[in-house]
Every structure is written in C-alpha cells, then in structure tokens.
Coordinates of C-alpha atoms and ligand atoms in Angstrom, one line a residue:
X86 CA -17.7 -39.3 -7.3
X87 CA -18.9 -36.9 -9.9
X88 CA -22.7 -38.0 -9.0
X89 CA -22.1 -37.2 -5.5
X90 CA -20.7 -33.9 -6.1
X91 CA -23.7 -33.3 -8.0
X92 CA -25.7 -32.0 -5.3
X93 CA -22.7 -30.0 -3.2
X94 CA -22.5 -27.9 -6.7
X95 CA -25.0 -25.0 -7.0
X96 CA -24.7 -23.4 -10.6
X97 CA -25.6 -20.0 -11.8
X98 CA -25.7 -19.0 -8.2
X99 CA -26.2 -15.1 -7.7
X100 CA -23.6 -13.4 -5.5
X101 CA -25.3 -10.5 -3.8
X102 CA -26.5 -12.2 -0.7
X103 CA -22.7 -12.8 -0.2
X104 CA -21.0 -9.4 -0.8
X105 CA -21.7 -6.7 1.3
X106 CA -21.4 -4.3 -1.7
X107 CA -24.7 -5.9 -2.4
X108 CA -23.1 -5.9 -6.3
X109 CA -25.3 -8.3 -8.2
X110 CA -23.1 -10.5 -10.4
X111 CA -23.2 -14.3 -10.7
X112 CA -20.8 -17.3 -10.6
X113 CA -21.2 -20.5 -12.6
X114 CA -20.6 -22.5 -9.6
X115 CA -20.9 -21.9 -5.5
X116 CA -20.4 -24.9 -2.9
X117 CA -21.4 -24.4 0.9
X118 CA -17.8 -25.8 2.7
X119 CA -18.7 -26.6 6.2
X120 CA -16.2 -29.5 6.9
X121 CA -12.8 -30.7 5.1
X122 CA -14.2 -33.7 4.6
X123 CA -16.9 -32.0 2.2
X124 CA -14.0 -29.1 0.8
X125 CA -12.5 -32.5 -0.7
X126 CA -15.4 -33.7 -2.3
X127 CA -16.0 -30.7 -4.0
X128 CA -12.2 -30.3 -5.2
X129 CA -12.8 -33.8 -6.7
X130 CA -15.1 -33.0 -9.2
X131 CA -13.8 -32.6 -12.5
X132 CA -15.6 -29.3 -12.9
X133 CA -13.8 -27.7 -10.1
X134 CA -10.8 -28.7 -10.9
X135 CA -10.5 -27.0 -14.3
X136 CA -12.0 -23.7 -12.8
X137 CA -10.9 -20.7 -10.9
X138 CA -12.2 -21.2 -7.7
X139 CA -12.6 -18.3 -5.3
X140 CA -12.6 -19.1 -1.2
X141 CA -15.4 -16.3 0.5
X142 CA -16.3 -15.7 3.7
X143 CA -18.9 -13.2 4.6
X144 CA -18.1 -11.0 1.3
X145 CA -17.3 -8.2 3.4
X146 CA -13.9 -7.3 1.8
X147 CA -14.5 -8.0 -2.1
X148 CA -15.9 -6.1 -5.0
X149 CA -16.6 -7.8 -7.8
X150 CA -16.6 -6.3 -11.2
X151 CA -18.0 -8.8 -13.3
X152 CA -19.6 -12.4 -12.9
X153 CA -17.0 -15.1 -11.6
X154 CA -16.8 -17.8 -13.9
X155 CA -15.7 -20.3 -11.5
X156 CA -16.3 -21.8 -8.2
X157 CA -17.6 -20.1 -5.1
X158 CA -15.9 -22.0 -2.3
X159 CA -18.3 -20.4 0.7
X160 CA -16.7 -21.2 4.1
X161 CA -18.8 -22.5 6.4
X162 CA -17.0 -24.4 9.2
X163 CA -18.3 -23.9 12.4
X164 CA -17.1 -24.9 16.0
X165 CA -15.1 -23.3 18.9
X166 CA -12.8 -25.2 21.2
X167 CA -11.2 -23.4 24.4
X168 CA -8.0 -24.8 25.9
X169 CA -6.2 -23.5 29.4
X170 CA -2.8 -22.6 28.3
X171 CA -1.7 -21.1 31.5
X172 CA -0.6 -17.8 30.9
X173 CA -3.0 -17.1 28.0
X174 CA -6.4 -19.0 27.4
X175 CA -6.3 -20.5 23.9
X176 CA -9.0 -20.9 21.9
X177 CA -9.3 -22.4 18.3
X178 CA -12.6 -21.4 16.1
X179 CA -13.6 -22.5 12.7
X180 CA -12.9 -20.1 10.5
X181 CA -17.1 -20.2 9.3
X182 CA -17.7 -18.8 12.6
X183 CA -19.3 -14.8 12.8
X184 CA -16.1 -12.8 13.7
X185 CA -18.4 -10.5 15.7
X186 CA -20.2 -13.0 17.4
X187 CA -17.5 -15.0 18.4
X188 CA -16.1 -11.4 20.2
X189 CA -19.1 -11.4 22.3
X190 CA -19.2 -15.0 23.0
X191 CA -15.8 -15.1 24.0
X192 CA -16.2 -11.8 26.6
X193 CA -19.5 -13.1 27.7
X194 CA -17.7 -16.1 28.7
X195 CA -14.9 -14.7 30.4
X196 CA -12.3 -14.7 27.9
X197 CA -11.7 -10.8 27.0
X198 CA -8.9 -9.6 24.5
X199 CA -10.8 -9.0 21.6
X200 CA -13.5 -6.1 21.5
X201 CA -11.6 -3.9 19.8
X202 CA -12.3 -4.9 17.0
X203 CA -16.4 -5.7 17.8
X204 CA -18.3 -5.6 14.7
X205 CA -16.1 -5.8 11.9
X206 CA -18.2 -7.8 9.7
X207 CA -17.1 -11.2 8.1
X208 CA -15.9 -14.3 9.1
X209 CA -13.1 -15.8 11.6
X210 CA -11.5 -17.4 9.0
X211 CA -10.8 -14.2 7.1
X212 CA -10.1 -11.8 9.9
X213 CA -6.2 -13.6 9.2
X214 CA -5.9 -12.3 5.0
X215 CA -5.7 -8.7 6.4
X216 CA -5.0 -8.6 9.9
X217 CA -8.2 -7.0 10.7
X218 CA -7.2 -3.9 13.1
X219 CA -9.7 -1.0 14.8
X220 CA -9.1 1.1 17.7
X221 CA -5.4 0.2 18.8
X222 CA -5.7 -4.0 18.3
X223 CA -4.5 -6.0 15.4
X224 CA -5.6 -9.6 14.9
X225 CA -1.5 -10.7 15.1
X226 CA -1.8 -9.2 18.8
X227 CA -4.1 -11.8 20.2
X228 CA -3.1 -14.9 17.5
X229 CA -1.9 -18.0 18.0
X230 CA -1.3 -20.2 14.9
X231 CA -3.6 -21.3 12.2
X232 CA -4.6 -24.1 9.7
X233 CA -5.1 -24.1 6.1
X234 CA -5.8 -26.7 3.4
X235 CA -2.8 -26.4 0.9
X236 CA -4.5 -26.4 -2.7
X237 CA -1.2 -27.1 -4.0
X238 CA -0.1 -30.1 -1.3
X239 CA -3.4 -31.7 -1.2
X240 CA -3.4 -31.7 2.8
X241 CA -3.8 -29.1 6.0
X242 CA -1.0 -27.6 7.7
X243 CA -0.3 -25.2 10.3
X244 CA 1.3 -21.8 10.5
X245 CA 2.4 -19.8 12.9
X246 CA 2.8 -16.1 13.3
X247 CA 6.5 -15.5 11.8
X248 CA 4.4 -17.5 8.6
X249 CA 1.8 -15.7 8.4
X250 CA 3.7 -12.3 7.5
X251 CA 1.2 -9.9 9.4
X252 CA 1.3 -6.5 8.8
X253 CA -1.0 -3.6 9.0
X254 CA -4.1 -5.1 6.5
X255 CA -1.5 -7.5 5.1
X256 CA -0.3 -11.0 5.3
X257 CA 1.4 -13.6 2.9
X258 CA -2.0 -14.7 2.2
X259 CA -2.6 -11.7 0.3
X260 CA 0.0 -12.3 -1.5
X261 CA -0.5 -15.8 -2.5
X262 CA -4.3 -15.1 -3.1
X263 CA -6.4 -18.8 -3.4
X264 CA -3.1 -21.5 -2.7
X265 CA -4.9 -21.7 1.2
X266 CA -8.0 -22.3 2.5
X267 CA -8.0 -21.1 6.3
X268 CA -10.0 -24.2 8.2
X269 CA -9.7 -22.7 11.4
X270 CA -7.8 -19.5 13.6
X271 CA -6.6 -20.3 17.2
X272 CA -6.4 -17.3 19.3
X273 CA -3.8 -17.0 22.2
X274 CA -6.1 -14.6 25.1
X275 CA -4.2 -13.2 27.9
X276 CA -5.7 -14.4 31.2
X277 CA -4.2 -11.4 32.7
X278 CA -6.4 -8.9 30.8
X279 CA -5.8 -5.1 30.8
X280 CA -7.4 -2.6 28.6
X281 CA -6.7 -1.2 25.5
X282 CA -8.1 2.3 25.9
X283 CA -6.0 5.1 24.2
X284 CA -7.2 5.2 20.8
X285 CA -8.6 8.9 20.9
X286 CA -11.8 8.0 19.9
X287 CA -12.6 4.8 22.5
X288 CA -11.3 7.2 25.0
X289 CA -13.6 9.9 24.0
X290 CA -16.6 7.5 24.5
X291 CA -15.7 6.3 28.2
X292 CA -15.3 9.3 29.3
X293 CA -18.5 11.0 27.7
X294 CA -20.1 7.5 30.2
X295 CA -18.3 7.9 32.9
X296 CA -16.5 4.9 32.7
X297 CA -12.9 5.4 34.7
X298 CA -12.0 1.3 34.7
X299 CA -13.1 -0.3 31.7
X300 CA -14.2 -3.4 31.3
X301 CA -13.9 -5.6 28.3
X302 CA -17.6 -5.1 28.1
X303 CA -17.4 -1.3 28.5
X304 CA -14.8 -1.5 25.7
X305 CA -17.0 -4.2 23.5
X306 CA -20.2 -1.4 23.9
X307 CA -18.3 2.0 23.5
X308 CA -16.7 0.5 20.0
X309 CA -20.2 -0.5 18.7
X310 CA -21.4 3.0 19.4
X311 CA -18.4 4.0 17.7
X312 CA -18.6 2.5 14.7
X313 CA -22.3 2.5 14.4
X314 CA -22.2 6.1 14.1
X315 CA -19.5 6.5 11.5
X316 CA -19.8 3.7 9.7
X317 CA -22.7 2.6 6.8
X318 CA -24.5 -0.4 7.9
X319 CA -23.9 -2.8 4.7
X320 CA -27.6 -3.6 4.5
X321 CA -28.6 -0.1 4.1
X322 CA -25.9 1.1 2.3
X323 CA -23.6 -1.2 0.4
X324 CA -19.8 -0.9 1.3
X325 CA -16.3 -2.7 2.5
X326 CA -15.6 -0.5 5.1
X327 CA -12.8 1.4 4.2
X328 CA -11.9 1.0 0.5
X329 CA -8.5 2.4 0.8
X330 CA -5.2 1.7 3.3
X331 CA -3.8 4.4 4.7
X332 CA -0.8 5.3 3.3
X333 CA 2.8 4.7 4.8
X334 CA 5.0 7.5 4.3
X335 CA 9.0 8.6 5.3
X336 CA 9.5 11.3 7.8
X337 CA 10.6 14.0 5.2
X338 CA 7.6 12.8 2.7
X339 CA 5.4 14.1 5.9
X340 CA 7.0 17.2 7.0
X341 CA 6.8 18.5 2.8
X342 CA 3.5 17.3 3.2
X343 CA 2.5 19.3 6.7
X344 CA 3.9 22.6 5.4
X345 CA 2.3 22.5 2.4
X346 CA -0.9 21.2 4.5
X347 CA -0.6 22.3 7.9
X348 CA -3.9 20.5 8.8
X349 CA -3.1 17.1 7.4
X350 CA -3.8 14.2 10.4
X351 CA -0.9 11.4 10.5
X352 CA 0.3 9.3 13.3
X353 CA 4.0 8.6 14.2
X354 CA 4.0 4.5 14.0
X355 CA 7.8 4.2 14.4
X356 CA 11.0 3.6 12.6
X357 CA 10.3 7.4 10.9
X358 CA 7.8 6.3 9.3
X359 CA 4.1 8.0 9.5
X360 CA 0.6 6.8 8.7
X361 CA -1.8 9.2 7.0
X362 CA -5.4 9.6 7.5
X363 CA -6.4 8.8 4.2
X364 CA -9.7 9.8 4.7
X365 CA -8.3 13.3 5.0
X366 CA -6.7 13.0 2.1
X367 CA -9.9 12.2 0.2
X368 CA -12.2 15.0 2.2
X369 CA -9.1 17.5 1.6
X370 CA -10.2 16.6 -2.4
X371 CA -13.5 17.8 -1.8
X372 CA -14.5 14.2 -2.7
X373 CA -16.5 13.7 0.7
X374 CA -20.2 12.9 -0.5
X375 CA -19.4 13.1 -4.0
X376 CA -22.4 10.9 -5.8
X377 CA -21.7 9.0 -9.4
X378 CA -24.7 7.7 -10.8
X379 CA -25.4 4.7 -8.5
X380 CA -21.9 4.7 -6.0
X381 CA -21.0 7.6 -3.8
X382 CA -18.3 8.4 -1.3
X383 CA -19.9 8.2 1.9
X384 CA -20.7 11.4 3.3
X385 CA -19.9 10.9 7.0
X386 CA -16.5 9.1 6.4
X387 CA -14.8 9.9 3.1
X388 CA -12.9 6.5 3.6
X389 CA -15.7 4.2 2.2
X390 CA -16.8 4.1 -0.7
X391 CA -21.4 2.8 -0.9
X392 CA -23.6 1.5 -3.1
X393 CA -26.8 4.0 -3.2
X394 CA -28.9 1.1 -4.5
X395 CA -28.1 -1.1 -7.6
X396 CA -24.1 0.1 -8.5
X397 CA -22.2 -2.3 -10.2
X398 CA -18.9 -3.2 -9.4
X399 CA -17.5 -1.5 -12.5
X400 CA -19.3 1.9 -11.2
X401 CA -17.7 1.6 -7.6
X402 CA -14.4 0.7 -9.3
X403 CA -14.8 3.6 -11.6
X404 CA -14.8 6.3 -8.3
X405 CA -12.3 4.4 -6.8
X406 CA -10.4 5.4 -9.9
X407 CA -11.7 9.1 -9.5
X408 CA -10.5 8.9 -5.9
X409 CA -7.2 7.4 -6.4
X410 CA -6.6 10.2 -9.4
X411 CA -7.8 12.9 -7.2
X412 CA -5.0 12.2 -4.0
X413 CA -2.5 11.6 -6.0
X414 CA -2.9 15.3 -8.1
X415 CA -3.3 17.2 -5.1
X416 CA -1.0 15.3 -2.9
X417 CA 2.0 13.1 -4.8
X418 CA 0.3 9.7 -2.6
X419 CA -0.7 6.5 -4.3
X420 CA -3.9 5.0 -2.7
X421 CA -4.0 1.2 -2.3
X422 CA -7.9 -0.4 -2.7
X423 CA -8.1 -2.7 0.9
X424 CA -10.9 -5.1 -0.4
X425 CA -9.9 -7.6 -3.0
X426 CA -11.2 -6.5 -6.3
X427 CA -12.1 -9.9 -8.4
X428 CA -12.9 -9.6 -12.1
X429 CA -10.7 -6.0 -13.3
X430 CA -7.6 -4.7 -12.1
X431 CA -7.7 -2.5 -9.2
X432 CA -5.7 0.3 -10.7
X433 CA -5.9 1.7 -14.1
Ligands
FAD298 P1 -14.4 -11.9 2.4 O1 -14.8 -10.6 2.0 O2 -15.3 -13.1 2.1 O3 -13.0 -12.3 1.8 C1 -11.9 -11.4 1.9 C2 -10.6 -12.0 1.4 O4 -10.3 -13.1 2.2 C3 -10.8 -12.6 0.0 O5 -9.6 -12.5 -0.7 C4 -11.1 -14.1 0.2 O6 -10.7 -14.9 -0.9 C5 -10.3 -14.4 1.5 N1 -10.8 -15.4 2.3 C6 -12.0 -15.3 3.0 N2 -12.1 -16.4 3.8 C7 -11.0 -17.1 3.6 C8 -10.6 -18.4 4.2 N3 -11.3 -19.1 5.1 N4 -9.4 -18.9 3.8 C9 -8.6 -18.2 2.8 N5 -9.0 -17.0 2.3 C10 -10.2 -16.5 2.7 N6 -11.6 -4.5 8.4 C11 -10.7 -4.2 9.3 O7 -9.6 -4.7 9.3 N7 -11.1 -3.3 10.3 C12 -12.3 -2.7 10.4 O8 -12.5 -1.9 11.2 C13 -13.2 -3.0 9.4 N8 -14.5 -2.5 9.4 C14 -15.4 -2.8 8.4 C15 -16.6 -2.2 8.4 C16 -17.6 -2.5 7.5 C17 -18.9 -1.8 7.5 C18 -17.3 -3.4 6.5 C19 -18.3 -3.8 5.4 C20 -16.0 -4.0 6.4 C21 -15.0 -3.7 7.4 N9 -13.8 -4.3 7.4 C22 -12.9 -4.0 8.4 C23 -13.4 -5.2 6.3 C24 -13.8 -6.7 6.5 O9 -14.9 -6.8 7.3 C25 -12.7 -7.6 7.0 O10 -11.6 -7.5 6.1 C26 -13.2 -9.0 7.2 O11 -12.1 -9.8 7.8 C27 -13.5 -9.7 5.9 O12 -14.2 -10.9 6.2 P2 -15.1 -11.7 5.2 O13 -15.3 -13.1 5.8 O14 -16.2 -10.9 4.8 O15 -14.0 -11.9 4.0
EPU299 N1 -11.0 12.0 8.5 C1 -11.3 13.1 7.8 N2 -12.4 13.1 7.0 C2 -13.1 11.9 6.7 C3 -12.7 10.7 7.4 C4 -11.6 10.8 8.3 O1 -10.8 14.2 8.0 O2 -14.0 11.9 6.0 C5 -9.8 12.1 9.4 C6 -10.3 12.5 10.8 O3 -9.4 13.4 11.3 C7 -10.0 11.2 11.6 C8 -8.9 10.5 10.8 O4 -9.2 10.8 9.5 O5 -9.6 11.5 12.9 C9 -9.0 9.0 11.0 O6 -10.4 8.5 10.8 P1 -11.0 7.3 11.6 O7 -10.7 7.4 13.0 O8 -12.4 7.1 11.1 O9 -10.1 6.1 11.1 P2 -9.7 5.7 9.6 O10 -8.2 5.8 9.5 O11 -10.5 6.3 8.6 C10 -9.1 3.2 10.3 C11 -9.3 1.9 9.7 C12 -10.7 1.4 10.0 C13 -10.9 1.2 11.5 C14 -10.6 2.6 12.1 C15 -10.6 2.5 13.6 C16 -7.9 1.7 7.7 C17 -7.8 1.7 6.2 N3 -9.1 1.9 8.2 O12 -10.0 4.1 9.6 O13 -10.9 0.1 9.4 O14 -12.1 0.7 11.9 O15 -9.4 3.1 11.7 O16 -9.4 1.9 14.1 O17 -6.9 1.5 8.4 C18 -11.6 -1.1 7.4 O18 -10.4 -1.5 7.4 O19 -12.4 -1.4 6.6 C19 -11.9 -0.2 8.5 C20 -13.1 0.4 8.7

C-alpha cells in the first residue's frame, strides 16, 4: 500500500495558493481527495496516520499562523445529482464543488433558492462548518441532510439537520473540528420559489434598478454588486471575509449599550436577544483602515481584516488581537475570530 500512496502524497507543499489570506506557510504533507475511494488510500498510509491531518476546502475561512506539520486533506469531490422531491427539488453536490458556481448553475437551470448567498467563496462541502449566511439566507434554510466519512468509525454516514446543530456561523462540526470529512451536501429547493428581498441592503439595489418582482436572477446580480463593492477581492487583497462574528447580546446588555452609544446598529433576532454590528463596534474604535506593518483593517468594511502584500499569519493574528482589545475597552463585548485559526490560539 505504502508504494501506492506514494504518489497521492505531495510533501513540503506550500499553502498560499490554498488560503485566501494568501499567508505563505507550508505543510509536510497535502493529498488532492477527489473520491472516497482515494480519501482511503491516503488514510492508509502509515505517515498519515501518525499526523495531524487538516481537511481544506477552498482556504477561504482559515488563517494560518505557522507551517502545518501534518497532512493537507484538499477536498476535491466533484459531481451534482438533482432528484424531484415533489414539494422541494433536491439536489446532492459533492462537497469539491465551487459553492458560487454551483449557485449559478443551479438558478441557470431552474432551480432557485440559493442567491443569497452568490459569491461567498469556498467550497460546497464547507458552506455546512459555519452555516454560511448573507443577506437574510442561512445554509440550514435550504438543507437537506449530509454525508461525512467518520475518522473515528472508519465509514460514511448521514446527518440530518437536528445533527448538524446549525446556528448563526456555527455547527457541531465546529465543535468537533477534523472527526468528519463532508463527502457531499444535499440541498432541499422549494419548487415554489418566492423571494427573499428585505435585507436593507438587497432592497436598496432593486430598487436603485427598477426591479419591482425579483427574480432569482435579479437577486443572484444585485448581491454580486453588493458584495463586489464592499468586500476585498481575495486576489487583490488577502482576507476571510469577515474575521469576526457579530456578537449576541441580552436585551438590557443593548439598551446600557444604546444610551451610552445612541448610534450603535443591532438587529432584534428574537427571544430578547440582539445582534450587534460588529463592524460598528470596530469603526466606533477608530480601528477602520488602521495599517500594521503588512495587515490592515480594511478601510471600506471594518469587519475584515487584509493582507497588504506578504503578512504572515502571526501579523494578522496580532491585529486581530489589537481589535479584539480595542471593543472590548470601549465597549465591555468579547469578539469571536469566524475563520479557524490553525497553528496559535485565537485569543491571547
Ligand atoms: P476552508 O477555509 O477550506 O475551511 C473552513 C473550515 O471548514 C476549516 O475548519 C476546514 O477544516 C473545514 N472544512 C472545509 N471543508 C470541509 C469538508 N469537506 N469537511 C469537513 N470540514 C471541512 N462566509 C459566510 O458565511 N458569509 C459570507 O457572506 C462570507 N463572505 C466571504 C467573503 C470573502 C471575500 C471571503 C474571503 C470569505 C467569506 N466568507 C463568508 C467565509 C467563507 O467563504 C465561508 O466560510 C466558506 O464556506 C469557506 O469555504 P472553504 O471551502 O474556503 O473552507
Ligand atoms: N458598519 C459600520 N462600519 C463598518 C462596517 C459596518 O458602521 O466599517 C455597520 C453599518 O451600519 C452596516 C452594519 O455595520 O449597516 C452591518 O454591515 P454589513 O451589512 O456589511 O454586514 P456585516 O454584519 O458586517 C454580515 C456577515 C457577512 C455577510 C453580510 C451580509 C457576519 C460576521 N458577517 O456582515 O458575512 O456577507 O452580513 O449578510 O455575520 C462573512 O461571514 O465572512 C461575511 C462576509
């Protein structure tokens, strides 16, 4: 076996093709997975097995701080398989696939539920970990069930919603970091489609195009725009998107809050419990466009934290720090990193 393995084993592999920090560390071992068939050969070799091993998708939600002395598990499973489910149309996808790509596909074919959340980067198979979420759609809205490869059981099993634990940006797999391997994400879409249009910003943009009944497509386009505007493209300007979640606070916590800060932007998400705008927060610091060496809150959306050119994760980890000091001096709230930080702590 371990000659075969041989050649699915890269080694001394560098990893900033495959984060979108663009952070240039390395890891002593990185296998392409595009099959179970081929994620079972590689867990065979004796190598692997007495690493850490580390599954990635696109790299779109990691920073690493220092080389991984392990094994890159690089997802790579491709295919998409639609099935009428009467109500809903279901549709499995392997989790390799492009999560943006597969939105278009699926609306370009007829099956619309999903462009709200157009160009998040990364792949389907991670969209799950976090319960990716923009512009009034989670993931757990339009989900189905999934399938992972149990490290610990040795075989692939299936879990529903209830198991999965989503929250907002959370799930049991965050929890339980590396014990599952997402194979593949089957999506439940509601053949009777309506809208999802009243997220302040989406409605902003249909109305600046005249658009009165959207269409998924009108949607899909207006969110692009969106988002192209605010947000760093990763190849200019290395990032995760938003580095921090916003913070969950009580009714009272809020109201101390808004007296104190009359101008502080929260929504009410329920159960007396209010979400801030932590990129607010972090702007109300003064921390908007603040630049450290090589990493730099970005100055259009004090939310994400980019990589001017050549940063290290240590350096980005080191604002975050800065940031996270900052908030909670000026305003009593603890901010929580989103991306998975591999190699360091994420809070001092
Ligand atoms: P990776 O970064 O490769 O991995 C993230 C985590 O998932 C890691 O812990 C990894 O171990 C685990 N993982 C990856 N694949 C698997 C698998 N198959 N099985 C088990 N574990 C796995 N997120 C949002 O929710 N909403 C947004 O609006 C949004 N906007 C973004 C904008 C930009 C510009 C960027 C750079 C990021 C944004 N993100 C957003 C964050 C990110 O795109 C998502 O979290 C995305 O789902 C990560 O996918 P990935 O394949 O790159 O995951
Ligand atoms: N704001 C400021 N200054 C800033 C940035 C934001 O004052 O520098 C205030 C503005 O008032 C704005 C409000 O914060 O109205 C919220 O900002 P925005 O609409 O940009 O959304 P966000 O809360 O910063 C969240 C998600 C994004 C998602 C968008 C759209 C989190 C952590 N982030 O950002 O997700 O795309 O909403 O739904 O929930 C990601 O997770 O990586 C991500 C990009």
């Amino acid at each position: 076996m371990q000659a075969r393995t041989n050649e699915l084993i890269e080694h001394d592999v560098s990893l900033r093709p495959f984060n979108t920090f663009g952070v240039d560390v390395r890891a002593s071992m990185f296998a392409r997975i595009g099959s179970i068939e081929r994620l079972q050969q590689v867990l065979s070799d004796v190598r692997v097995i007495a690493a850490p091993r580390l599954v990635l998708g696109g790299g779109s939600n990691v920073l690493f701080t220092r080389d991984f002395d392990g094994c890159i598990l690089k997802i790579e499973i491709p295919g998409v398989q639609c099935e009428d489910a009467g109500e809903s149309w279901r549709v499995r996808v392997g989790a390799g696939e492009g999560w943006h790509s597969i939105v278009e596909r699926l609306i370009d074919d007829g099956k619309p539920g999903l462009e709200n959340l157009a160009l998040i980067p990364g792949s389907v198979g991670a969209a799950p970990i976090q319960n990716i979420g923009a512009y009034g759609v989670e993931l757990a809205e339009r989900f189905d069930s999934l399938r992972v490869w149990n490290f610990g059981a040795g075989s692939l099993q299936r879990m529903t919603s209830d198991e999965c634990k989503f929250a907002y940006r959370d799930s049991v797999f965050k929890h339980q970091a590396d014990r599952r391997l997402i194979v593949d994400v089957t999506f439940a879409l509601p053949r009777k489609w309506s809208p999802v249009a009243d997220y302040a910003d989406v409605a902003a943009e249909l109305r600046q195009r005249n658009v009165t009944q959207p269409q998924a497509r009108d949607i899909f386009s207006a969110v692009v725009a969106i988002r192209r505007r605010k947000l760093p493209d990763p190849l200019v300007f290395g990032n995760a998107g938003s580095f921090f979640k916003n913070p969950v606070v009580s009714r009272q916590q809020r109201t101390e809050l808004i007296d104190r800060h009359p101008s502080l932007v929260s929504y009410d998400i329920g159960g007396g419990r209010y979400k801030l705008a932590a990129g607010w927060l972090i702007d109300a610091c003064g921390l908007k466009g603040a630049v450290r060496g090589r990493a730099a809150v970005y100055d259009k959306q004090a939310l994400v934290l980019v990589n001017l050119g050549g940063a290290t994760g240590a350096e980005i980890l080191a604002l975050a720090r800065e940031v996270q000091d900052a908030v909670r001096a000026r305003f009593g709230i603890e901010l929580d990193p989103e991306p998975r930080i591999i190699g360091h702590a994420a809070v001092a």
